[in-house]
XYZ file of C-alpha atoms in Angstrom:
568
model
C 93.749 104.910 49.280
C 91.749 105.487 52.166
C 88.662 104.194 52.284
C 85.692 103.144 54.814
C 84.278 100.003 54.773
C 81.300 100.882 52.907
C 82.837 101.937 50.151
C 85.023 98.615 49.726
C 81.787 96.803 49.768
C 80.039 99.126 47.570
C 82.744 98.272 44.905
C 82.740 94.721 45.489
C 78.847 94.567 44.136
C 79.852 96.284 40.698
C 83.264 95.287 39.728
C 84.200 92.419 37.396
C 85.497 89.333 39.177
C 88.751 88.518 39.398
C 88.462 85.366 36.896
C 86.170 87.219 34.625
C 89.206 90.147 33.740
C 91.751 87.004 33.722
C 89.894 85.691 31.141
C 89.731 89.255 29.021
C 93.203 89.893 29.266
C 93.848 86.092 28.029
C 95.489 84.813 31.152
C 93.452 81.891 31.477
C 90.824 79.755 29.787
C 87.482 79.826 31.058
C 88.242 75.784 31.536
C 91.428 76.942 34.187
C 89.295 78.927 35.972
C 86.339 76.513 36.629
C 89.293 73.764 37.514
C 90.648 76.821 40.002
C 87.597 77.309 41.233
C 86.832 73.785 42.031
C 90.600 73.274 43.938
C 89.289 77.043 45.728
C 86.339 74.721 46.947
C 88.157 71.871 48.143
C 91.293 73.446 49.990
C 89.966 76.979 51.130
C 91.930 79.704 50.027
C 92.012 83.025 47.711
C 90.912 82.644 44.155
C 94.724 84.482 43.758
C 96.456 82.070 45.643
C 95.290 78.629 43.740
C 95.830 80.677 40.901
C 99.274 81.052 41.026
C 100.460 77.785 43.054
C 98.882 75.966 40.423
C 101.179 77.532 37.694
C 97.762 78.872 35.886
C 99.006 82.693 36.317
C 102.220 84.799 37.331
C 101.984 86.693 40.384
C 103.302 89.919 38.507
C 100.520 89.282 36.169
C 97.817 88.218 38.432
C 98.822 91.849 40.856
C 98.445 93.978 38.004
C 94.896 92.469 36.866
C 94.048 92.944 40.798
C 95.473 96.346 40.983
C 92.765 97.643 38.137
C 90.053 95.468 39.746
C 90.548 96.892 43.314
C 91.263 100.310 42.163
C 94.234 100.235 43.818
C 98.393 101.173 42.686
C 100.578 98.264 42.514
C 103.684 99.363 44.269
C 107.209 97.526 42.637
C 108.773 96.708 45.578
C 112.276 95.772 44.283
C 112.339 99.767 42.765
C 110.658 101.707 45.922
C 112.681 102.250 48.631
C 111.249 101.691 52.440
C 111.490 104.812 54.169
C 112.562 104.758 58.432
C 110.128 106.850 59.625
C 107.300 104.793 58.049
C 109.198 101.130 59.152
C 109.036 102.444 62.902
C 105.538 103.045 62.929
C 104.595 99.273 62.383
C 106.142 96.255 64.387
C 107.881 93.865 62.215
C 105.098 90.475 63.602
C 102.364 92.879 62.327
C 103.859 93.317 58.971
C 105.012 89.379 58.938
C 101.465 88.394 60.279
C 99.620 90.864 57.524
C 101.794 90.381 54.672
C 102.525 94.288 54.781
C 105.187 96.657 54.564
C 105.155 100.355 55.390
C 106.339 102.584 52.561
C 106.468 105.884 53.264
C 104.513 108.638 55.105
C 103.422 112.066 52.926
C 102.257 114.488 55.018
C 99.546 112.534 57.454
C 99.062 109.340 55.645
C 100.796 106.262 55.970
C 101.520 104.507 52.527
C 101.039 100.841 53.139
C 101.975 97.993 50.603
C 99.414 94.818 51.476
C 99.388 91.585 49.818
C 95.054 92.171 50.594
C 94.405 95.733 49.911
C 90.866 94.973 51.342
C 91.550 93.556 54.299
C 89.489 95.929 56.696
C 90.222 95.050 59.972
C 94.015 95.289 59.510
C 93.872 98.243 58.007
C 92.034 99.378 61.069
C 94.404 97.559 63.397
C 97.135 99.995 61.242
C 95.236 102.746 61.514
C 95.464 102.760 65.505
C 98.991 101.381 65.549
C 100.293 104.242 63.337
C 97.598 106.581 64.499
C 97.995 108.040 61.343
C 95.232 107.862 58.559
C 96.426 104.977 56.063
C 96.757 104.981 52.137
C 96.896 101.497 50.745
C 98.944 100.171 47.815
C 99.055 96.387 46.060
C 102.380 94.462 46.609
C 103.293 90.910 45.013
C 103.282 89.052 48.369
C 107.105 87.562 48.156
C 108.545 90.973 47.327
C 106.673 92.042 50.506
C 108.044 89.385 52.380
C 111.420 90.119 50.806
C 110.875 93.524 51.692
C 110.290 92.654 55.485
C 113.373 90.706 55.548
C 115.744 93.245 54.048
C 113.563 96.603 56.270
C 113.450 95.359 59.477
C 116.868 94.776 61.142
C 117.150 93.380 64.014
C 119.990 95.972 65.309
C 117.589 97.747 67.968
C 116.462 94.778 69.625
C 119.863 93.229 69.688
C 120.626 96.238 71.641
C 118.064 96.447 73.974
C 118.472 93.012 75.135
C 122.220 93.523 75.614
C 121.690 96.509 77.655
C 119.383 94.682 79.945
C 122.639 92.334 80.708
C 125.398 94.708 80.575
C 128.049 93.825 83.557
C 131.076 95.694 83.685
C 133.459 94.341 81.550
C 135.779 92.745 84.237
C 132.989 90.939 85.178
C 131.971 89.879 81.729
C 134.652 87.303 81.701
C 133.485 85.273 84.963
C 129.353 84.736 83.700
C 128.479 80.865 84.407
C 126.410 79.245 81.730
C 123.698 79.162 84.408
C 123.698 82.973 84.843
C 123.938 82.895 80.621
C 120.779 80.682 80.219
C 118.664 83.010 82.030
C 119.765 86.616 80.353
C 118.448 88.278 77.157
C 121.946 87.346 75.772
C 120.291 84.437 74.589
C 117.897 86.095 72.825
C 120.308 88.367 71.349
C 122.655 85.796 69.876
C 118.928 84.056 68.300
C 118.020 87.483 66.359
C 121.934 87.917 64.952
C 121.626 84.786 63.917
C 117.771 85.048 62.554
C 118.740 88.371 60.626
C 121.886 86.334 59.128
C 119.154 83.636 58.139
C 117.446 86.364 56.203
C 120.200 88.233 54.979
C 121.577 84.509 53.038
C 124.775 84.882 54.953
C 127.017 81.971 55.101
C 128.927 82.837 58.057
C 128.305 85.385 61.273
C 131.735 86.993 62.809
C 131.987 88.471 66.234
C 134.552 90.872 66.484
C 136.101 92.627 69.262
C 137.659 95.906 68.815
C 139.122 98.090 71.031
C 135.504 99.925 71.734
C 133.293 97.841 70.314
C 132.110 94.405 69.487
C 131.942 94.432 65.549
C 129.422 91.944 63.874
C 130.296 90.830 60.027
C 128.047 88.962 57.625
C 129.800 87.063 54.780
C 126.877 87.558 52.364
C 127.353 86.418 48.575
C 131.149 85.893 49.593
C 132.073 89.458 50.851
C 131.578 90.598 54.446
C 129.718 93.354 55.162
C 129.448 95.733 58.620
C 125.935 94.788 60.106
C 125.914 96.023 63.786
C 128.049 97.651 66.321
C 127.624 96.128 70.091
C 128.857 97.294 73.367
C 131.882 95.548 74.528
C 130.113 94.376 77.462
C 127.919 92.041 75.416
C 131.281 90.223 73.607
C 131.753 87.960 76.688
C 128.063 86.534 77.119
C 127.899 86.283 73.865
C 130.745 84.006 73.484
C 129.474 82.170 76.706
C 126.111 81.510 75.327
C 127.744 80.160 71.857
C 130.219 77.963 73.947
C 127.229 76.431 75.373
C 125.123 75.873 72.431
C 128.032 74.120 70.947
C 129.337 71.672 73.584
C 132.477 73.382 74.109
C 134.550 74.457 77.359
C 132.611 77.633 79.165
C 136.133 77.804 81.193
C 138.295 77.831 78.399
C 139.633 80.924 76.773
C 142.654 81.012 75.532
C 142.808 77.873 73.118
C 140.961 77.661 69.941
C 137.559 75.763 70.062
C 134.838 74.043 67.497
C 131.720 72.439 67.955
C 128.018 72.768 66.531
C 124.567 73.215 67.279
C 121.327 73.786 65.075
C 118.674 76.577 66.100
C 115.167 77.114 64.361
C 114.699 79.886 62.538
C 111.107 81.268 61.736
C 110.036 77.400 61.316
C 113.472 76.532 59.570
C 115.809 74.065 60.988
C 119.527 75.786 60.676
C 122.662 73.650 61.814
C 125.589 76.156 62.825
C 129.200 75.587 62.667
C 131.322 77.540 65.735
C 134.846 78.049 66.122
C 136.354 80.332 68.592
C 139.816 82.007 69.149
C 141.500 84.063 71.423
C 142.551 87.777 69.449
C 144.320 90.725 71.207
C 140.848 92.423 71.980
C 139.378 89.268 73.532
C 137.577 85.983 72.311
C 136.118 86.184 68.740
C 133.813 83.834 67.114
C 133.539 82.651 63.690
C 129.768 80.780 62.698
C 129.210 78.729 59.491
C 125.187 79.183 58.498
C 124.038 75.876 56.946
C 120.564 76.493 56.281
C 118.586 72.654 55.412
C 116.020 74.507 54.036
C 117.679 75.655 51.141
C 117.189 73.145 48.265
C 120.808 71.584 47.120
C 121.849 73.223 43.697
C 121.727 70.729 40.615
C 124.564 70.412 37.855
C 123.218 72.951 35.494
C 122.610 75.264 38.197
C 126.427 75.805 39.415
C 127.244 77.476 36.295
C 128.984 75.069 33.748
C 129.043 76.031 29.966
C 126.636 73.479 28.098
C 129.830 71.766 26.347
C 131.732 71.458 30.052
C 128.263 70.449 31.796
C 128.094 67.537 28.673
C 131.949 66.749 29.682
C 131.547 66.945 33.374
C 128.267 64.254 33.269
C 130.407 61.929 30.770
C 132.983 62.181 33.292
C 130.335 61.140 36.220
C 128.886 58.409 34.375
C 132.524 56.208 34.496
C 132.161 53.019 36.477
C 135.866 53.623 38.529
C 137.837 56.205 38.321
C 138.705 59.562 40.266
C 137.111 62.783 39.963
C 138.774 65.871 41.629
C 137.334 69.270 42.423
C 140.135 71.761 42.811
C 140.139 75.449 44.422
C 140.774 77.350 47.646
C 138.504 77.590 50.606
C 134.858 79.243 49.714
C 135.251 78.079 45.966
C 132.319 76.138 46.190
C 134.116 73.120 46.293
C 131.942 71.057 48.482
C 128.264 72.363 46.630
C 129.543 70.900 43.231
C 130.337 67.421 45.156
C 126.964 67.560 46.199
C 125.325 68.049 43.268
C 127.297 65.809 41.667
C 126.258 62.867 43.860
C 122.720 63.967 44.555
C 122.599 63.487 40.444
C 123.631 59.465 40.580
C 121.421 57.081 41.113
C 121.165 56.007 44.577
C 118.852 52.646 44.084
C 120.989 50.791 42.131
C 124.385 52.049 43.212
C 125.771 52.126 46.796
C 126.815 55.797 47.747
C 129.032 56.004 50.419
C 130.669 59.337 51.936
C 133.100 60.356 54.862
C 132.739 64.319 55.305
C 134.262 66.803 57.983
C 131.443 67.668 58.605
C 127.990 66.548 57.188
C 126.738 69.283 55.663
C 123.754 68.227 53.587
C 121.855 64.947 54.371
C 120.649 62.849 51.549
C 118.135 60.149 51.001
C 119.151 56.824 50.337
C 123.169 58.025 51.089
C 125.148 56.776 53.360
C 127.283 59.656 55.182
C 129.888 59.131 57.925
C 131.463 62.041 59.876
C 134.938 62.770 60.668
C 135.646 62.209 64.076
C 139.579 62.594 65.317
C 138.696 61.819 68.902
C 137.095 58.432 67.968
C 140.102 57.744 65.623
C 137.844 58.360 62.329
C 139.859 60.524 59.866
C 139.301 60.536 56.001
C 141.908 58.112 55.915
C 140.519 55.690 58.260
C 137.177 56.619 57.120
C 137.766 55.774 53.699
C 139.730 52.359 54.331
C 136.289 51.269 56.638
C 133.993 52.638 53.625
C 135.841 49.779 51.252
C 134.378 47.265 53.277
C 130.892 47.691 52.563
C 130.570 47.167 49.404
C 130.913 50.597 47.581
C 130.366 51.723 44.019
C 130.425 55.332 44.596
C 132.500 57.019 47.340
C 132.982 60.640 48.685
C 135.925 61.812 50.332
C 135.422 64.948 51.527
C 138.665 66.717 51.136
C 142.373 65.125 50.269
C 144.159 66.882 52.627
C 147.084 64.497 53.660
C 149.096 61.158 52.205
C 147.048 58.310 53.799
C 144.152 59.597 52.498
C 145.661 60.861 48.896
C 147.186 56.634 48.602
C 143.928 55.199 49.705
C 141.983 57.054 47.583
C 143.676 56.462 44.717
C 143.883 52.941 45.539
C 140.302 52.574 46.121
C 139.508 53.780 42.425
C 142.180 51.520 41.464
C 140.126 48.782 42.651
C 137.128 49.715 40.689
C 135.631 52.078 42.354
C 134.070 55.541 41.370
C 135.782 58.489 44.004
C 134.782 61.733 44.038
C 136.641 64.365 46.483
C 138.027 67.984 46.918
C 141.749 69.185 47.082
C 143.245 72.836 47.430
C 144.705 73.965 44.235
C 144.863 76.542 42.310
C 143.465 75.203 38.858
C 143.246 71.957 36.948
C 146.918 71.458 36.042
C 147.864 72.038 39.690
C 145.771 69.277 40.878
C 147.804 66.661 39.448
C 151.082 68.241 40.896
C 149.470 68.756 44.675
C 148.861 65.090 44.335
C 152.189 64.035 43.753
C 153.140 66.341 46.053
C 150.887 64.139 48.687
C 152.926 60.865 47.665
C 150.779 59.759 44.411
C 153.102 58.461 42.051
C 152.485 58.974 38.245
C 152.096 56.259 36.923
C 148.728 55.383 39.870
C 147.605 58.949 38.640
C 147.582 58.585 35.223
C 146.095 55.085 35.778
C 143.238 56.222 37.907
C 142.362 60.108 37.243
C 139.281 60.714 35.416
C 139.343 64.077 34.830
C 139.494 67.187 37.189
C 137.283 70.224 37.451
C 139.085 73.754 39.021
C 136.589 76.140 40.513
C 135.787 79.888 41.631
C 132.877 81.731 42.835
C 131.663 85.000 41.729
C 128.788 87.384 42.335
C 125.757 87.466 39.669
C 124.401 90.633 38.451
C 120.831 91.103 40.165
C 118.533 90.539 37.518
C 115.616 92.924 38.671
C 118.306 96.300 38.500
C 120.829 94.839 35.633
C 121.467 97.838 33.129
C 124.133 98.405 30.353
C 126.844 100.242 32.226
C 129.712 101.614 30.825
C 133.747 99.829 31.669
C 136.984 100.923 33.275
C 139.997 101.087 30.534
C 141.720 98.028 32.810
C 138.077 96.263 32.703
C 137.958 96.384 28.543
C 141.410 96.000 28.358
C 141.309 92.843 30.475
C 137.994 91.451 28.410
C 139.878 92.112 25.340
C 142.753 90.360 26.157
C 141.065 87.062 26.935
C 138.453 86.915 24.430
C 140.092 88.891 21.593
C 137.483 90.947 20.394
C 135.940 94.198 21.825
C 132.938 93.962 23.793
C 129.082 94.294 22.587
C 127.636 95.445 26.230
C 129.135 95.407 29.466
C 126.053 95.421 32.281
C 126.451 95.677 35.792
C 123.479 96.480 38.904
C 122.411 99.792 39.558
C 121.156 98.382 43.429
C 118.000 97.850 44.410
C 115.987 96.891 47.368
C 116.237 93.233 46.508
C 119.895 93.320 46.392
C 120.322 95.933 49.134
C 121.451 98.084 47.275
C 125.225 96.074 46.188
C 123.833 95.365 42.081
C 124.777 91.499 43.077
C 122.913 88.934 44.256
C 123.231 85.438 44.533
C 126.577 83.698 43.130
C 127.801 81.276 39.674
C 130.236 79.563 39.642
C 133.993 79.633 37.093
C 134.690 76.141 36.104
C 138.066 74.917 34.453
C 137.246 71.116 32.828
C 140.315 68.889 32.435
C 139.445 65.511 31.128
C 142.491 63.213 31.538
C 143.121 62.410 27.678
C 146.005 59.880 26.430
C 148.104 62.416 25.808
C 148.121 64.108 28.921
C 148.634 60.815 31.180
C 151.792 60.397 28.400
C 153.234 63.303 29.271
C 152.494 63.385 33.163
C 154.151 59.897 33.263
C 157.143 61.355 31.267
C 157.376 64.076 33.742
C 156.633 66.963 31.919
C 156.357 70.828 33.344
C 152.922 72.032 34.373
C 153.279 74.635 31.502
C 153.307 71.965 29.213
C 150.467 70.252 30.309
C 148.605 73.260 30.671
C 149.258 74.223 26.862
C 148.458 70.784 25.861
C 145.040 70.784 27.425
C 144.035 73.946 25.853
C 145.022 72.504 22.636
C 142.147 69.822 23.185
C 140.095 72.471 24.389
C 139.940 72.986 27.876
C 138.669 76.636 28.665
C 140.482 78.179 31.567
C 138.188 80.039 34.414
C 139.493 83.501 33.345
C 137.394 82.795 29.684
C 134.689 80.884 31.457
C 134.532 84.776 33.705
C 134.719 86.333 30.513
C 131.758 84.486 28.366
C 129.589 84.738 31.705
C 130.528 88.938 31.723
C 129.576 88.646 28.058
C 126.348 87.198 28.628
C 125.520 89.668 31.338
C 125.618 87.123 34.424
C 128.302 88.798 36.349
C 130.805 92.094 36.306
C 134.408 92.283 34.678
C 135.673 93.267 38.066
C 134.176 90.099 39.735
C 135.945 88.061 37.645
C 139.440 89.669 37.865
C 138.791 89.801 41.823
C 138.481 85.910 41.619
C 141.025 84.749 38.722
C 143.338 87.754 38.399
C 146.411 85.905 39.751
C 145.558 82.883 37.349
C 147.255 82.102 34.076
């Protein structure tokens, strides 16, 4: 709505306050607002703001109060989507600045969403930005922000600072990391990385193709097409990441790693880089580790309430060894974390040797693996014994020195926790004898052993009954034996991008070493056997762990069978 600055004030003397139409629609207690209003006194601030940071109010409740009070349409961001023409007419530091988004623009208005509807002299500063007159619309201020993040791409600027450093492509290959430091390219390789901050993707790729430079984002485990480069950017690019992460400018044609972290709008992001030489040139793979993001707790992985119960049983043994099984990207690494960030690190010493440190904890002691200065998880883990452990984290079980000194370090009384590739519970105790573990140290030792697999949830804010495939009931039927109640999946929205998923669970399969089960693996029994026996005392396998989370609506039929198909 447009309106002059007269009229805004005009309505300001007549309308009800804000707390006054909290209290009629029984939001608050005339007590809550007077304790509001005293915090509003002390710390500065909108009325709306202490409000909701203290808890007293939602902010989809408090935005539809203040969309009668200001007269004003509360605009559902997650349902409207942002239209081009009305993004390009607003820089994205005016929106982030404001708290704005432009939605659309009918006829010769410009619908803009504002966290502060009646903030004149933005709406002004629009107005000659836009040159366009300006309608004005309520927006819960993080779906705005959301909005921001998801609207404005970063693919135009990308490309105009590439084009300002665009040697011929022969050339391309002999840039010094002096000439690097001082071109755009710098700036170009911040925004990719900035957008992949935003977008919640856990690794960047650059690509080179025969025409182009492709950039991927692995976002909620899949990889999606972001932007399309000019081949003349790939070998900057790759120059500018070889110096961020300490490796050899010079180098090309063997396969490099290193690190570096980079702030991104006031978060501190550590990046993992590996390079490698393809037909099409250098490409380069980067892990996002973002040390803003809070570490997930036990309950919020995904377990089933019985297997959570099992799994904390299982963490509260004095010695022992607890394995997390799965392929790479299972999530492996997130459940050892939340595992240890759940002991108690006052009265217990926590140890761990990772490759690398992903997360840093208080009051944990982390080592990192480090081949050049002879510290592998072997050697790691043998130094670790010396200082007194109770708890200890090996990072991965990858080879026999580490797979004997593991298990002889919970032989001697202490609690180990680690990772190993297989492909579900009863595997786990096979890959370690494959490593050199005899049976009988196994048996003796093994706690219990959780398999893993990661799958996309439904997006909760465009979830709707949807109606199966014949393979997807089939499949459902088969495991659960019974026909299924609802099936939901995501119609897309603006806060998934439009993909129905977002954010991931986890598929846990539980084994908890019982006395029959160390019987039999000492009498050298066939997986199959195992397997059967274990369901007999009730493991559930990952495919019915999929099928109870597509039954409560948490992810798709298809995400599970993408995940699990190929698992018995």
């Amino acid at each position: 709505m447009d309106r002059d600055r007269g009229e805004i004030f005009t309505d300001r003397a007549t309308r009800k306050s804000l707390g006054e139409m909290l209290i009629e629609e029984n939001l608050i207690t005339a007590e809550q607002l007077d304790k509001a209003l005293e915090l509003q006194r002390r710390q500065g601030g909108k009325l709306s703001e202490v409000l909701v940071k203290q808890g007293l109010v939602k902010a989809d409740e408090l935005a539809a109060v203040l969309s009668v009070q200001l007269n004003v349409p509360l605009i559902d961001l997650k349902r409207h989507q942002v239209q081009p023409e009305a993004l390009r007419l607003i820089p994205e530091d005016m929106a982030r600045k404001h708290t704005l988004i432009p939605l659309d623009v009918v006829g010769d208005s410009l619908i803009v969403v504002m966290a502060d509807p009646e903030d004149i002299h933005t709406i002004e500063d629009i107005k000659a930005q836009s040159r366009m007159r300006v309608e004005v619309a309520l927006g819960i201020p993080s779906d705005i922000e959301q909005a921001i993040n998801l609207s404005y791409r970063s693919s135009g600027e990308i490309d105009k600072q590439v084009s300002q450093f665009a040697p011929p492509v022969e050339e391309a290959a002999e840039v010094t990391s002096e000439l690097i430091a001082r071109t755009p390219i710098a700036q170009s390789l911040d925004l990719l990385i900035a957008q992949a901050v935003r977008d919640r993707a856990s690794d960047v790729h650059l690509e080179p193709q025969e025409d182009r430079l492709r950039i991927r984002y692995r976002i909620d485990g899949i990889l999606h097409d972001m932007f399309s480069l000019p081949l003349t950017g790939r070998a900057p690019l790759v120059s500018r990441v070889k110096i961020l992460a300490g490796m050899n400018i010079a180098e090309k044609r063997r396969p490099q790693d290193g690190q570096f972290s980079i702030e991104v709008e006031g978060r501190d992001v550590d990046i993992r880089a590996a390079t490698m030489e393809t037909a099409c040139g250098e490409r380069v793979a980067l892990r996002i580790l973002d040390k803003s993001l809070s570490l997930f707790t036990l309950p919020e992985l995904g377990f089933l309430a019985d297997a959570l119960k099992k799994y904390r049983a299982m963490l509260n043994s004095p010695f022992g060894m607890i394995l997390v099984g799965g392929p790479t990207g299972s999530g492996k690494t997130t459940t050892l974390y939340a595992s240890i960030n759940q002991l108690d690190a006052n009265e217990r010493n926590i140890l761990t040797v990772e490759d690398p440190i992903e997360y840093r904890f208080m009051g944990i002691n982390q080592t990192q693996v480090n081949p050049k200065a002879g510290i592998t998880f072997a050697s790691g883990l043998r130094a670790i014994l010396r200082h007194d452990p109770d708890v200890i984290l090996v990072g991965e079980i990858r080879d026999e020195d580490t797979a004997s000194t593991a298990v002889q370090a919970a032989l001697t009384g202490h609690l180990v926790l680690s990772s190993i590739h297989a492909n579900d519970a009863v595997s786990v105790l096979f890959r370690l004898r494959d490593l050199g573990a005899e049976p009988y140290l196994i048996s003796s030792t093994l706690v219990g052993i959780v398999a893993q697999r990661m799958v996309r949830r439904i997006c909760t804010h465009c979830r709707a009954p949807s109606q199966p495939s014949i393979e997807e009931q089939i499949a459902y039927e088969e495991e659960m034996k019974e026909q299924p109640t609802t099936f939901y999946s995501g119609a897309g929205c603006n806060l998934c991008a439009n993909t129905g998923y977002r954010g991931r669970t986890g598929l846990f399969e539980l084994l908890v070493m019982s006395e029959e089960i160390r019987r039999m693996l000492l009498s050298n029994v066939s997986a199959g056997d195992i397997r059967a026996e274990a369901l007999k005392e009730g493991m559930v396998t990952m495919k019915r762990d999929g099928m109870l989370k597509v039954k409560e609506g948490i992810t798709s039929v298809s995400e599970v069978l993408r995940s699990v198909f190929s698992i018995g």
